[in-house]
């Protein structure tokens, strides 16, 4: 995905520059701030963003403003700020007219980049629509081929493989004159054919693309080829899949691409032996946290730049207004009082409605709490006691005060369980899940998590989160009691408005005559209550694999 973003950014810049190169198009004038911004691009992107923002907020040329927002969106997208990038692109569109020939180039790049940001945000239908709009304004064949490739990727993400294959076949021959592009499309086409038909022999095409990229010394392309080959061999030849995952990991580090490094680590965690998994998992956790922190810092930096420019603009306006007549001040003051009064009235009304809604939600929550008392007895008392037993059993030292505190909390919960009020947890859900699952990790049992990111849970409502905590706790308790497992992997991912959780362990699996106990029956009921599905994979030679799928629309 980062490779796709890099290509789109370079194409975006080239398309914008094309506005100046066409002899039959009105020449676009720049200014000193715009030229400074271009000089900093890809060297000091924060400085480039600052000067582009000055152009966007201070220029009188609508096309120059649109191009400035266009470039700001590219910088934001490269930093992982996809929502900020979309906002800049939509602002850019406001200054463009699709009936003006000189505006069509920037329109095409805007819509293509909107498609890419939607793709990164997993809004694939919107991405396809934006790519179609980009093709409407396509300035040349090269841009059209790149945009069609992006559209095919979106179709692949929605599992519309036939549509993706049709697109790739329509552009692959025209791409032969550009070796790198041909290798990219060849590899993508082979991958989609394999995804559509798991029996398809994609190896010759994937390896051919890899060979081309090796000859061209196309490191970004090699990174993509390693990813495709690792996925392709993961089921049939795990050792070969592991080899390519390792190559992808090394290439991602060489390219300083944390997104691709994270993807490679996910593959290594799933494919490596247990003794090597831990080091990859530790690196994955560290890199994930660092990347998130870096992107948050970038978003804050962009926001501060917006603020500084706006503040300077406001200061200038204030100095101008200070020279105006007294009558203007009175009018402005009256308007301010009117607006403040209106806002105050609106806030009072909204607060009243919010309080009424909160009271109603609280009453509904209390009624629902009473209906699930029997489940709470099992989840709070039985599983709570079991977690304390596990901690005592595998702890070298016992902190008496801490143990008494835990028992006292459990006692209070069990005594007043019938009257328990809805509890709002202040801890991030991703941290809560991590603590819950890793608490079952011992010197003999390794528990690994994949995909438990903050963004994953943003679209999941509180009811589903609450039920999932109890479901996952029940699975871990059953594992601890019955499976004799040494390694447990819980993988979280979200696709097509579905939350998918895969639990895997290397224990004794489901034995002949297996019957669900009360805990697993309750677990199944919980999943059914939130419209989900829980299935056991009974075809494993060893261990157990459980799939949980829950709609989160």
Coordinates of N, CA, C and O in Angstrom, one line a residue, residues 102 134 249 443 496:
X102 N -7.5 24.2 -18.4 CA -6.3 24.2 -17.6 C -6.6 23.6 -16.2 O -5.6 23.3 -15.5
X134 N -11.4 10.3 -11.9 CA -10.0 10.6 -12.4 C -9.8 10.3 -13.8 O -9.2 11.0 -14.6
X249 N 11.0 -8.4 4.6 CA 11.4 -7.7 5.9 C 12.7 -6.9 5.7 O 12.8 -5.7 6.0
X443 N 5.3 -19.1 31.7 CA 6.6 -19.6 31.2 C 6.4 -20.7 30.2 O 7.3 -21.0 29.4
X496 N -14.5 -5.3 4.8 CA -15.8 -5.3 4.3 C -16.9 -5.1 5.4 O -17.9 -5.9 5.5

